[in-house]
Amino acid sequence: MLSLDEKVLFDVENVIKYCKSLGKTVAIGHSLGGILALISSADFAIGISPALNKIFGEETQKILTNVRGYRVKEVFSGKFLEILQKLPRVNFNDDMKKTIIYGSRDIPEIVNSCNSFKNGNSSVIEIENAMHSDIFTLENTFQSVISQIKKWREQNDM
């Protein structure tokens, strides 16, 4: 397993570059993967509970550090937060089609940042009673992803 480091966006972009050689690409990710999808060069992106914030409260930092510890091989504890702060902000004014999906019971900072995009140029979907730790396993999330991809196809974007 590779370590999570500052090259994570570079790694994602290399995969997307290859996939684009085959046709249109859709990047879908959860949490850190959600923001990576949204800032990537993919033609379409879906961020599920994306970590849009650069700064999290102390309680959230503890949760993220503990949860990440068993899922990701970090060089040192807290590397995730350091990498997150260095990532570019999401641009919803580019030509890429983007959708945010988040849970109503997600991490408070994520709920607030996702809600802030509801009135912009983006598609924002709230999944009732979903938490950060289970949203990627729920049928409603899968149906939202499928529905969004179908919309893009119907608009002849794909």
PDB file of C-alpha atoms in Angstrom, residues 4 6 19 24 45 52 79 90 105 118 144:
ATOM      1  CA  LEU A   4      -0.833   9.127   1.660  1.00  0.00           C
ATOM      2  CA  GLU A   6       1.354  15.421  -1.105  1.00  0.00           C
ATOM      3  CA  CYS A  19      -8.978   7.177 -18.591  1.00  0.00           C
ATOM      4  CA  LYS A  24     -15.145  10.947 -21.124  1.00  0.00           C
ATOM      5  CA  ALA A  45     -17.205  14.703 -10.835  1.00  0.00           C
ATOM      6  CA  LEU A  52     -14.300  21.128   1.240  1.00  0.00           C
ATOM      7  CA  LYS A  79      -0.858  14.172   7.420  1.00  0.00           C
ATOM      8  CA  VAL A  90     -13.136  23.649  -5.781  1.00  0.00           C
ATOM      9  CA  ARG A 105     -25.936  13.814   9.840  1.00  0.00           C
ATOM     10  CA  LYS A 118     -26.720  24.895  -2.786  1.00  0.00           C
ATOM     11  CA  SER A 144     -28.276   9.715  -6.574  1.00  0.00           C
TER      12      SER A 144
END
